[in-house]
Short mmCIF file of C-alpha atoms and ligand atoms in Angstrom, two decimals:
data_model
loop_
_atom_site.label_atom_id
_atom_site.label_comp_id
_atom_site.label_asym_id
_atom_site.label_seq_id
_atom_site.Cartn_x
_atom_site.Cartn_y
_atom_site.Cartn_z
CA UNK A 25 87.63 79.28 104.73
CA UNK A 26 84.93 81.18 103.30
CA UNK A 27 81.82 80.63 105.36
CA UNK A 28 81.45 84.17 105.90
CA UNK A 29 81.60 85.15 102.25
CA UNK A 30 78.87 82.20 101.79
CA UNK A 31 76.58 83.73 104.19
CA UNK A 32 77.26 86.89 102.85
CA UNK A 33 76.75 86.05 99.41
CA UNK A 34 73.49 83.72 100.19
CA UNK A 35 72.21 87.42 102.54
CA UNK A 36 73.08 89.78 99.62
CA UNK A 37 71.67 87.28 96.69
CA UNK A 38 70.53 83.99 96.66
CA UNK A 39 66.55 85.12 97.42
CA UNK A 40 66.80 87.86 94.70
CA UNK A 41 68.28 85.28 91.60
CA UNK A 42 66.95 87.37 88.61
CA UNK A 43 66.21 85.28 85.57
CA UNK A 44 66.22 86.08 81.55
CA UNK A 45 63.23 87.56 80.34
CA UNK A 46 62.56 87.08 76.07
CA UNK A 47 62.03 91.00 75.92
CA UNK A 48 66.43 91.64 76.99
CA UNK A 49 68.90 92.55 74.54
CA UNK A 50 72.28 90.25 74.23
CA UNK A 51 73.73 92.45 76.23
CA UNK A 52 71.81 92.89 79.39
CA UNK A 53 70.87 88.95 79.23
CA UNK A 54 74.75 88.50 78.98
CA UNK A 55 75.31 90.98 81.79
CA UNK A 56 72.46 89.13 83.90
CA UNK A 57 73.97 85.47 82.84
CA UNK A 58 77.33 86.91 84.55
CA UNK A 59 75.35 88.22 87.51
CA UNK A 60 74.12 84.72 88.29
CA UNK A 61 77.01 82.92 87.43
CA UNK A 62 79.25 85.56 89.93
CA UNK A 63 77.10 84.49 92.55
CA UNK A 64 77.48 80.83 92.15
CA UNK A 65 81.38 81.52 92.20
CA UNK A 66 81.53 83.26 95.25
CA UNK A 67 79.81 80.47 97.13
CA UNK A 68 81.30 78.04 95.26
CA UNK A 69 85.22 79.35 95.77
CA UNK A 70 85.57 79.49 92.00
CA UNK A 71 87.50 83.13 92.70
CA UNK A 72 91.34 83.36 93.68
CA UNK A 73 93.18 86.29 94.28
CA UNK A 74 96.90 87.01 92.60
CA UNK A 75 99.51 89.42 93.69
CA UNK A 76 101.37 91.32 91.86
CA UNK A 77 105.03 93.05 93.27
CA UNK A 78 105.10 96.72 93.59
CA UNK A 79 109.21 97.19 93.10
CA UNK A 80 111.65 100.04 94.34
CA UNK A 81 113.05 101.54 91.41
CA UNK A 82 116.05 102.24 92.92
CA UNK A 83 116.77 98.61 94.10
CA UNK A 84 114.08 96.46 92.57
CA UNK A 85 113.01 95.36 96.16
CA UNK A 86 109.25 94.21 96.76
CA UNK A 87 107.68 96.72 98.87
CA UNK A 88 104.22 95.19 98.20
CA UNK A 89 101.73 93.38 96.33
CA UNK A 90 99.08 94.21 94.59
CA UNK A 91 96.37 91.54 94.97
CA UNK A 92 94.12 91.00 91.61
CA UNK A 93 90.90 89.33 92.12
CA UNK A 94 90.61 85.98 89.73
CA UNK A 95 87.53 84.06 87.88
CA UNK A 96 88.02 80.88 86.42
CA UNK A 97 84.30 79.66 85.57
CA UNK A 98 84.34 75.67 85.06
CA UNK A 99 82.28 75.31 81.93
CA UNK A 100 83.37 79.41 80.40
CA UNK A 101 87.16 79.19 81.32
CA UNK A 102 88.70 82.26 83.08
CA UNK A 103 86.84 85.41 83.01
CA UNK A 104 88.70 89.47 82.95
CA UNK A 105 88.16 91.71 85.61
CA UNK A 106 87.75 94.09 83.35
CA UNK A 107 84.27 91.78 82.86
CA UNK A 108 83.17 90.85 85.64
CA UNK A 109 83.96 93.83 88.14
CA UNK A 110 81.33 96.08 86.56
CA UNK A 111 78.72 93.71 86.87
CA UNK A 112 79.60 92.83 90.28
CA UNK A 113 79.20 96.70 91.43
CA UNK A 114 76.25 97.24 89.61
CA UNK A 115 74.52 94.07 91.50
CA UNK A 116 75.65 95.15 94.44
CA UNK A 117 77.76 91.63 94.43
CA UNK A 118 80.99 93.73 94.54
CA UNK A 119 80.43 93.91 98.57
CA UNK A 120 80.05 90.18 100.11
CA UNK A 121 83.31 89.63 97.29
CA UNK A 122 85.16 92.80 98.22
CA UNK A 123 84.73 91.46 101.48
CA UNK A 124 85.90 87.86 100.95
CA UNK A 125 88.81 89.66 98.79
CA UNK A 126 89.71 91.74 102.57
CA UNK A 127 89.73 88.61 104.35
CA UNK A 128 91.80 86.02 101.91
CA UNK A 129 94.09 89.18 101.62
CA UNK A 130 94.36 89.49 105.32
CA UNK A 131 94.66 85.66 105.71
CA UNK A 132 97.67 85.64 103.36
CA UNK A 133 99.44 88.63 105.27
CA UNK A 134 99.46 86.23 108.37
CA UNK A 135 100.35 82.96 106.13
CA UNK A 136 103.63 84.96 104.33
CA UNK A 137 104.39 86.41 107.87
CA UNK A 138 104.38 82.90 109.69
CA UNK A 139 106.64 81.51 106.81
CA UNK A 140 109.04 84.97 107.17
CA UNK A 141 108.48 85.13 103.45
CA UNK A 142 107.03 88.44 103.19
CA UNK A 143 107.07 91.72 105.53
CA UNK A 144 105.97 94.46 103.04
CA UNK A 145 102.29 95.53 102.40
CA UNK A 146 99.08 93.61 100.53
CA UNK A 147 97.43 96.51 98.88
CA UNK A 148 93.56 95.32 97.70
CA UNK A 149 91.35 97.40 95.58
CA UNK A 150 88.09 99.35 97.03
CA UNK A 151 85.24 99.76 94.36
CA UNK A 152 82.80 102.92 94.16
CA UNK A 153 80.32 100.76 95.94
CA UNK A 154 82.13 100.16 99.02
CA UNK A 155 82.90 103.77 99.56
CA UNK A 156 79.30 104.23 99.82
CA UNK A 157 78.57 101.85 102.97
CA UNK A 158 78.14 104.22 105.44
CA UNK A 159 79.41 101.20 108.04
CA UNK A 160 82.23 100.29 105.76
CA UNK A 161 85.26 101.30 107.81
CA UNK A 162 83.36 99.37 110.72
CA UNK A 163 83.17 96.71 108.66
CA UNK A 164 86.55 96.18 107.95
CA UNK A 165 88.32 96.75 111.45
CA UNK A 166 85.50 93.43 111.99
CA UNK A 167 87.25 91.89 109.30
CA UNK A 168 91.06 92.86 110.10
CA UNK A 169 90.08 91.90 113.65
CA UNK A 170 89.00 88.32 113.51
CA UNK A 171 91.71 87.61 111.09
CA UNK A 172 94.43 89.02 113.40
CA UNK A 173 96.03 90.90 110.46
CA UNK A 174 98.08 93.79 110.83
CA UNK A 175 96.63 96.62 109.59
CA UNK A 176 100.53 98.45 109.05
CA UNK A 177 100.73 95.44 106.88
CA UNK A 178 97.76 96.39 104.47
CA UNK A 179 97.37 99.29 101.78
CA UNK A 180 93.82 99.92 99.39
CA UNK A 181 93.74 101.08 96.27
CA UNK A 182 90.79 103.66 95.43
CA UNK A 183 90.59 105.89 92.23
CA UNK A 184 89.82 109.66 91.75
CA UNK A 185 85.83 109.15 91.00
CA UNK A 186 85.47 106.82 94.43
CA UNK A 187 86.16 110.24 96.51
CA UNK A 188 84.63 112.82 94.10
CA UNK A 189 81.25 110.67 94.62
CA UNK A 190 81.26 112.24 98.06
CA UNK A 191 83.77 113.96 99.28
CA UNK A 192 83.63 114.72 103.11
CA UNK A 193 82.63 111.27 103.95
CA UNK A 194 85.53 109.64 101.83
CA UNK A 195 87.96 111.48 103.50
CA UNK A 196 86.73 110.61 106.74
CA UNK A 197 86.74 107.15 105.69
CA UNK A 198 90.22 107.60 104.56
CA UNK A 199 91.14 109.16 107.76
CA UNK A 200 90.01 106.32 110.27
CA UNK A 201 91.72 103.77 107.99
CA UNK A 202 94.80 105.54 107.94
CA UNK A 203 94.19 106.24 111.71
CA UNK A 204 94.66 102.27 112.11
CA UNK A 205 97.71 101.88 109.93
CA UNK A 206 96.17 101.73 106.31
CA UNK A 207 97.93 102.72 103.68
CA UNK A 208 96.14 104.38 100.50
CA UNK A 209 96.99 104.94 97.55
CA UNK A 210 94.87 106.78 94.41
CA UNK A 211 94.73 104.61 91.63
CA UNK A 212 94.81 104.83 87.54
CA UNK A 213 95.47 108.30 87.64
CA UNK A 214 95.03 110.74 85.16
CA UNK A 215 91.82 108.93 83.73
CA UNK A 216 89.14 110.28 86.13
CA UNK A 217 88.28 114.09 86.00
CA UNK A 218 89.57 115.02 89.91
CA UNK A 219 91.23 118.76 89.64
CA UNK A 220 94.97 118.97 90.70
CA UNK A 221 93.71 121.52 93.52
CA UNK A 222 91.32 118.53 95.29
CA UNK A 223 94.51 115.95 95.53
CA UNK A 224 95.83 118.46 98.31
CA UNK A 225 92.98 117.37 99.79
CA UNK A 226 93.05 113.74 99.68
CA UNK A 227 95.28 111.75 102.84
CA UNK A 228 96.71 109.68 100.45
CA UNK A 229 100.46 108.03 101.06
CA UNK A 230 100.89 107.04 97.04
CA UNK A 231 99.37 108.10 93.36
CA UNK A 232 99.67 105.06 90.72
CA UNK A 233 100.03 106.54 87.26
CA UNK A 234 97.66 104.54 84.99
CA UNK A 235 98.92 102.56 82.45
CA UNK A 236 97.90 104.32 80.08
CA UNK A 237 100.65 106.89 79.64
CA UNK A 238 103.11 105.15 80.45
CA UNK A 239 102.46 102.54 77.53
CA UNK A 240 104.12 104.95 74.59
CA UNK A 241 106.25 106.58 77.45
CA UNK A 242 109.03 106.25 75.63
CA UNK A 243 107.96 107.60 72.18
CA UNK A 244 105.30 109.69 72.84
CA UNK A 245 106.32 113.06 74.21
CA UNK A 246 103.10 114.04 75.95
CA UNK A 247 103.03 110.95 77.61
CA UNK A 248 106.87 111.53 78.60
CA UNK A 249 105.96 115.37 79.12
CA UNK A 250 102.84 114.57 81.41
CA UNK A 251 104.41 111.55 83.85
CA UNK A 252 107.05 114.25 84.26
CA UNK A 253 104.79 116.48 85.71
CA UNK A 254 102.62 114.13 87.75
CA UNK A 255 105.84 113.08 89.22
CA UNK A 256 107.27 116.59 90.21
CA UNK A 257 103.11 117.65 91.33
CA UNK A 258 102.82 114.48 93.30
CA UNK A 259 106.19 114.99 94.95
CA UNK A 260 105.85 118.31 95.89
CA UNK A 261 103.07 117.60 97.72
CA UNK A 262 104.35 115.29 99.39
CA UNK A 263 103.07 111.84 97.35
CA UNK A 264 105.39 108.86 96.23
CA UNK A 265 104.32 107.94 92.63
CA UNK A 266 103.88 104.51 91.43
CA UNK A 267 104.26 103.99 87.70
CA UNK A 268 101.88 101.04 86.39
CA UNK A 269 101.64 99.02 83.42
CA UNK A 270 106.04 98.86 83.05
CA UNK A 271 106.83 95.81 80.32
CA UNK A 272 110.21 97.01 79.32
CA UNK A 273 113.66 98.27 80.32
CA UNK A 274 113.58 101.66 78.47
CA UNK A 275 110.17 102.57 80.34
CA UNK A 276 111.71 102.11 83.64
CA UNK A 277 115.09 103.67 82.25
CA UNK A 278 112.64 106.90 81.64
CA UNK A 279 111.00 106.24 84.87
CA UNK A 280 114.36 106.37 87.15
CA UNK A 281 115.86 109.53 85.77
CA UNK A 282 112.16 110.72 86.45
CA UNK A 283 112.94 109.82 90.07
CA UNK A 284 109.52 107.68 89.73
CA UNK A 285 109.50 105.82 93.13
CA UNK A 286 108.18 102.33 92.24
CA UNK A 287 107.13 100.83 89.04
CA UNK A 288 104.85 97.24 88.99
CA UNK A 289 104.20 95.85 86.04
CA UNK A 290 105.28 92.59 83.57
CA UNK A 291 108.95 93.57 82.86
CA UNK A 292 109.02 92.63 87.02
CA UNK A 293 106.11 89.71 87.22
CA UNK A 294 103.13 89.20 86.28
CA UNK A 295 99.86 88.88 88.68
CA UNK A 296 100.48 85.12 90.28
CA UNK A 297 98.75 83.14 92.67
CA UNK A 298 100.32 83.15 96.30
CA UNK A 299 102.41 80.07 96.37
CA UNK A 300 103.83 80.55 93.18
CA UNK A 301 105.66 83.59 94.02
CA UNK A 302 109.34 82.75 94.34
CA UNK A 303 110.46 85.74 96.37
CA UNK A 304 114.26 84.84 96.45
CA UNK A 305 114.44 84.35 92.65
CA UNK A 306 113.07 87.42 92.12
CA UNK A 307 115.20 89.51 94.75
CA UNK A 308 117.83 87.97 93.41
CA UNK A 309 117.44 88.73 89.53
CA UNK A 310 116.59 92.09 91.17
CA UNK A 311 120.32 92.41 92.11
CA UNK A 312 121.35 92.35 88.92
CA UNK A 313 123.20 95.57 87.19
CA UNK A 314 120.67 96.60 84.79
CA UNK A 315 117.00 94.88 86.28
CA UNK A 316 114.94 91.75 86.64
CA UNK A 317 114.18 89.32 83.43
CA UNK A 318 110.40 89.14 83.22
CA UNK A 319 109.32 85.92 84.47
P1 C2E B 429 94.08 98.00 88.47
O1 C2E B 429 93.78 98.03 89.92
O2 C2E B 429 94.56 99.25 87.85
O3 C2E B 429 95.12 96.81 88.29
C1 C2E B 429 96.18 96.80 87.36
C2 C2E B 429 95.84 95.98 86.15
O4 C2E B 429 96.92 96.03 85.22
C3 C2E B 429 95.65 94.48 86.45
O5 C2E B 429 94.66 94.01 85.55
C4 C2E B 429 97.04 93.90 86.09
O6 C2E B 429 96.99 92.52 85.79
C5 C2E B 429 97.37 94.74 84.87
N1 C2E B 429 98.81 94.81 84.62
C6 C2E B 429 99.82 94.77 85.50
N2 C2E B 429 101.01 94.92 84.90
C7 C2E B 429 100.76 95.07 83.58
C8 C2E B 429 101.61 95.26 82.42
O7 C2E B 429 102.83 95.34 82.49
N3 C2E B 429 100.96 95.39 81.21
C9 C2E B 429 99.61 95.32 81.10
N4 C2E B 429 99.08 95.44 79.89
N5 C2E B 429 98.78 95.14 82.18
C10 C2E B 429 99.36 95.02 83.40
P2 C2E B 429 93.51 93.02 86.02
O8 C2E B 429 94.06 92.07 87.02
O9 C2E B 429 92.88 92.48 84.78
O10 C2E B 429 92.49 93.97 86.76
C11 C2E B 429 91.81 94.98 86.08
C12 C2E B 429 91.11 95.91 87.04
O11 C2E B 429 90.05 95.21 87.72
C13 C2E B 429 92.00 96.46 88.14
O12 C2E B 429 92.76 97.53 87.65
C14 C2E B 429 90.96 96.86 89.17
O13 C2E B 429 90.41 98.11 88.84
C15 C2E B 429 89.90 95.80 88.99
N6 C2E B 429 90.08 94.79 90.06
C16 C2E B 429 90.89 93.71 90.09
N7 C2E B 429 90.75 93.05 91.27
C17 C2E B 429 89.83 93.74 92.00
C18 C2E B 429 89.25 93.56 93.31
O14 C2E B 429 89.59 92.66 94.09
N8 C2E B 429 88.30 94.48 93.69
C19 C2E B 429 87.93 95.52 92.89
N9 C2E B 429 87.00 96.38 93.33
N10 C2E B 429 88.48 95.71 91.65
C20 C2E B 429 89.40 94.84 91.21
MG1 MG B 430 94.74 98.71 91.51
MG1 MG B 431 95.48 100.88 88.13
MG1 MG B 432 93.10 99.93 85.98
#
């Protein structure tokens, strides 16, 4: 299934292998070790995506899934994204895998659709480095094309810094995605450095409140008093808010008499691989009175 990634990966990489020189510190011979060893994964299928619900606070319903890219190195064991994503952009790896992550993501929108498990959105996440491929939004129409995927079906995640970079041309970007059915939506907000005055500017549908404030939510009253506003801002122009990062009842409790729109987060489910997503267990614990046990 991944013959274009491998071609891909072997174009973007395989002639330009960099090896350890004695003169490196740890860290840029551990960054380099990663390098190589990312490559090697991508043509070698050692990456998986997960998905992750993104729930209705009203009624707990799915209306999407967040898909989380997924190393498991044979000899190192499973490796963060919090790792390996950095290193990816900064090797300019981040584009054949953001590419195989479009296509498995688009593949599994036509798999749950065939088996009439699953009708809401896959929402992937665009890096920095993306944005900057002046044929990206060529690129993936290509890519949403062959794989027959509806793009109505399919929402990217993008944070504040990927538009600041370069304004005008993200929002054109933006635009033609949209134009084809894409939805966006601006992601870990409230950590970049984007003014309140350029989000009028940006088409996006949703704004995901990083998890980051909503952690102490509950105690904290700048937290509380800031996801407050970001709610009330984002609604009244026009935004539905995500809350990330929920793990517990009194968070969403907060978050509903906020009028938060949907939450994602452990207290619903974790990040899990495709076929191990029991969608009528969890609708089902969703209909209970107060919410969903974690599972
Ligand atoms: P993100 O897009 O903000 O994704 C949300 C992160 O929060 C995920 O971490 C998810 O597993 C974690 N999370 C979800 N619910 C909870 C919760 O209740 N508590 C806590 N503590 N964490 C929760 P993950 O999967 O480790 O990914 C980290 C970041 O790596 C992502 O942050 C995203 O920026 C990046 N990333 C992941 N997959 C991709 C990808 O395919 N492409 C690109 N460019 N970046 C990716
Ligand atoms: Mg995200
Ligand atoms: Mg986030
Ligand atoms: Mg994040």
């Amino acid at each position: 299934n991944s013959d274009t990634a491998m071609y891909q990966a072997k174009a973007s990489g395989r002639n330009n292998c960099r090896f350890y020189s004695p003169d490196m510190d740890a860290k840029a011979a551990h960054r380099l070790m990663l390098e190589n060893n990312l490559r090697h994964a991508l043509e070698h299928e050692e990456l998986a995506l997960f998905y992750q619900p993104i729930v209705d606070v009203k009624n707990h319903r799915i209306v999407a899934l967040e898909a989380l890219l997924r190393w498991t190195h044979t000899k190192m064991g499973p490796i963060s994204p919090a790792q390996f994503i950095p290193v990816a952009e900064e090797s300019s790896l981040i584009l054949p895998i953001g590419e195989w992550v479009l296509e498995t993501a688009c593949k599994q929108i036509q798999k749950w659709d065939n088996d009439g498990l699953f009708s809401g959105r896959v929402v992937v996440n665009l890096s920095p480095r993306q944005f900057r491929q002046s044929d990206m939004v060529k690129q993936f129409a290509n890519t949403i094309e062959r794989t027959g995927a509806n793009p109505q079906r399919l929402g990217m995640e993008i944070t504040e810094s990927v538009i600041m970079e370069n304004l005008d041309t993200s929002i054109r970007m933006l635009q033609s995605l949209k134009e084809m059915g894409v939805e966006f939506s601006l992601d870990d907000f409230g950590t970049g450095y984007s003014s309140l005055s350029y989000l009028k500017r940006f088409p996006i549908d949703k704004l995901k409140i990083d998890q980051s404030f909503i952690r102490d939510l509950v105690n904290d009253r700048d937290d509380a008093a800031l996801v407050k506003a970001i709610i009330a801002m984002a609604h009244s122009l026009k935004i539905r808010v995500v809350a990330e990062g929920v793990e517990t009842f009194d968070q969403l409790d907060f978050l509903r008499a906020q009028d938060c729109d949907q939450y994602q987060g452990y207290y619903f489910s974790r990040p899990l691989p495709a076929d191990q997503i029991r969608f009528k267990d969890l609708q089902d614990a969703a209909g209970e009175p107060n919410a969903p046990p974690a599972i």
